[in-house]
XYZ file of C-alpha atoms in Angstrom:
209
model
C -6.001 15.233 10.591
C -6.908 18.860 10.682
C -3.983 19.640 8.560
C -5.187 17.273 5.771
C -8.685 18.800 6.026
C -7.271 22.113 5.164
C -4.984 21.242 2.314
C -4.539 18.201 0.006
C -0.907 18.872 -0.480
C 1.998 17.995 1.848
C 4.065 20.823 3.054
C 6.194 18.964 5.599
C 7.825 22.256 6.888
C 4.549 23.429 8.225
C 3.132 20.185 9.409
C 3.372 19.823 13.227
C 5.463 17.052 14.694
C 5.018 14.108 14.780
C 4.201 14.095 11.047
C 2.491 11.334 9.215
C 2.218 11.034 5.435
C 2.166 8.394 2.755
C 3.929 7.933 -0.456
C 4.387 5.433 -3.357
C 7.950 6.355 -4.349
C 10.704 3.855 -4.580
C 13.322 3.871 -1.737
C 16.114 5.050 -3.876
C 14.362 8.499 -4.582
C 13.553 9.198 -0.885
C 15.328 12.272 0.306
C 18.547 11.502 2.488
C 16.761 13.130 5.431
C 14.128 10.572 5.398
C 16.623 7.686 4.970
C 19.044 8.740 7.598
C 17.206 10.536 10.392
C 16.711 8.033 13.306
C 13.439 9.596 14.365
C 11.895 9.355 10.858
C 10.503 5.797 10.564
C 9.096 4.088 7.616
C 6.223 1.500 7.480
C 6.001 -0.368 4.180
C 3.149 -2.492 3.266
C 3.179 -4.864 0.310
C 0.832 -7.270 -1.230
C 0.724 -10.406 -3.501
C 1.595 -9.100 -6.955
C -1.529 -10.570 -8.589
C -3.859 -8.946 -6.086
C -1.752 -5.672 -6.370
C -2.308 -5.697 -10.155
C -6.032 -6.310 -9.920
C -6.528 -3.644 -7.376
C -4.469 -1.145 -9.468
C -6.505 -2.190 -12.542
C -9.897 -1.436 -10.805
C -8.580 1.792 -9.408
C -7.543 3.216 -12.785
C -10.575 2.000 -14.609
C -12.818 3.287 -11.941
C -11.346 6.754 -12.402
C -11.438 6.449 -16.215
C -14.882 4.902 -16.435
C -16.389 7.938 -18.110
C -13.534 7.954 -20.786
C -12.756 5.574 -23.542
C -9.365 4.499 -22.612
C -10.211 1.612 -20.236
C -7.329 -0.776 -20.130
C -8.099 -4.452 -20.802
C -6.441 -6.777 -18.227
C -4.401 -8.626 -20.705
C -2.649 -5.325 -21.492
C -2.080 -4.423 -17.917
C -0.492 -7.784 -17.171
C 1.946 -7.361 -19.927
C 2.855 -3.837 -18.639
C 3.173 -5.007 -15.140
C 5.521 -7.847 -16.114
C 7.612 -5.433 -18.081
C 7.942 -3.155 -15.060
C 5.939 -0.374 -16.729
C 4.268 1.363 -13.944
C 3.957 4.954 -12.726
C 6.082 4.256 -9.619
C 8.602 2.036 -11.336
C 8.733 -1.776 -11.565
C 6.678 -3.249 -8.679
C 8.974 -6.087 -7.735
C 12.048 -3.889 -7.649
C 10.056 -1.393 -5.613
C 9.222 -4.109 -3.049
C 12.708 -5.525 -3.043
C 14.367 -2.177 -2.201
C 12.338 -1.712 0.911
C 12.669 -5.409 1.888
C 16.502 -5.230 1.667
C 16.692 -1.952 3.525
C 14.324 -3.310 6.279
C 16.709 -6.190 6.848
C 19.638 -3.688 7.374
C 17.699 -1.087 9.384
C 14.871 -3.090 11.316
C 14.561 -0.123 13.756
C 14.052 2.236 10.832
C 11.822 0.348 8.424
C 8.930 -1.986 9.315
C 8.186 -4.337 6.321
C 4.591 -5.569 6.426
C 2.390 -7.799 4.208
C -1.241 -7.070 3.566
C -2.102 -10.766 3.835
C -0.654 -10.923 7.391
C -2.774 -7.864 8.376
C -5.848 -9.661 7.162
C -4.931 -13.023 8.761
C -3.985 -11.584 12.206
C -4.760 -7.872 12.420
C -4.303 -7.716 16.191
C -0.776 -9.043 16.002
C 0.215 -6.723 13.048
C -1.274 -3.497 14.484
C 0.353 -4.258 17.882
C 3.553 -4.606 15.898
C 3.080 -1.238 14.328
C 2.490 0.367 17.695
C 5.494 -1.254 19.198
C 7.654 -0.128 16.190
C 6.525 3.444 16.662
C 7.366 3.387 20.356
C 3.715 3.505 21.345
C 2.720 0.073 22.493
C -0.841 -0.509 23.564
C -1.453 -0.397 27.180
C -4.486 -2.830 27.091
C -6.467 -4.947 24.763
C -9.300 -2.471 24.786
C -7.275 0.190 23.063
C -6.072 -2.206 20.436
C -9.734 -3.202 19.806
C -10.740 0.413 19.439
C -7.933 1.131 16.848
C -8.903 -2.091 14.930
C -12.553 -0.953 14.811
C -11.673 2.633 13.599
C -9.355 1.182 10.884
C -11.728 -1.452 9.603
C -12.425 -1.261 5.797
C -16.171 -1.305 6.295
C -15.993 1.594 8.724
C -13.719 3.746 6.433
C -15.661 2.839 3.322
C -18.918 3.998 4.864
C -17.696 7.362 6.254
C -19.492 10.158 4.388
C -16.251 11.831 3.346
C -15.090 8.579 1.604
C -18.426 8.057 -0.099
C -18.836 11.503 -1.579
C -15.555 13.318 -1.224
C -12.604 13.471 -3.498
C -8.810 14.336 -3.469
C -8.947 16.088 -6.806
C -11.916 16.302 -9.159
C -11.114 13.135 -11.107
C -10.134 10.882 -8.127
C -12.965 10.212 -5.807
C -12.336 8.869 -2.281
C -14.568 5.883 -2.909
C -12.060 4.621 -5.449
C -9.698 3.613 -2.602
C -12.253 1.282 -1.068
C -13.202 -1.952 -2.880
C -13.256 -5.383 -1.395
C -10.033 -5.564 0.587
C -9.901 -9.359 0.296
C -7.031 -11.731 -0.273
C -7.129 -13.711 -3.580
C -9.518 -11.658 -5.690
C -7.235 -12.117 -8.610
C -8.683 -15.601 -8.983
C -11.903 -14.037 -10.141
C -10.270 -12.101 -12.970
C -7.168 -13.769 -14.292
C -6.697 -16.559 -16.700
C -4.333 -19.486 -15.997
C -1.901 -17.997 -18.444
C -1.916 -14.683 -16.670
C -1.361 -16.418 -13.350
C 1.577 -18.400 -14.759
C 3.094 -15.252 -16.328
C 3.055 -13.320 -13.192
C 4.211 -16.236 -10.922
C 7.133 -16.716 -13.287
C 8.437 -13.117 -13.177
C 7.767 -12.951 -9.416
C 9.811 -16.109 -8.771
C 12.614 -14.817 -10.948
C 12.875 -11.337 -9.342
C 12.561 -12.655 -5.693
C 15.014 -15.461 -6.118
C 17.565 -15.434 -3.465
C 16.041 -12.538 -1.432
C 14.371 -14.681 1.147
C 11.074 -12.803 0.504
C 7.885 -14.696 -0.395
C 4.780 -12.889 -1.743
């Protein structure tokens, strides 16, 4: 944590081991060193496409609220379905990590946000085991769950007033954290459009979102 307090950039060569960092990049553009080293593990968390889109829409509009280029939801849905996204097509992004996680289960842990909400104890214990650091007792697990709760993180002073860069406030990363919020924003037509493309893209993969 001290490393990130000193610099917002990631210089992996100077970070002490074990290193922990997050990215949004597609699997195919990861360096071979990350893909092939046995002691480098990947935890991938995905989410229902409709909730993902709403979360992204709120995030971008939150950071552009002083500007005049707020994106209407209808337009964002169109772009999303066409695969126009800063990190590439969302469903292809998810499928790449899903397929690789099946080939290399010891290397890549594939998680769903919904499962983390339904049974956080089970999923966090799964993460600890995957990292080779299983919990010794229930109390330690409860401590981690408490420290990682959305409400606690949301109310930390650094997340209420700090920022990564001048135009991205830390508070933008913490909203509702609920499952199914898309129902409060999308029309039946939008829902149908997203469900159709999701079903088409995931067909035959064994993955359900």
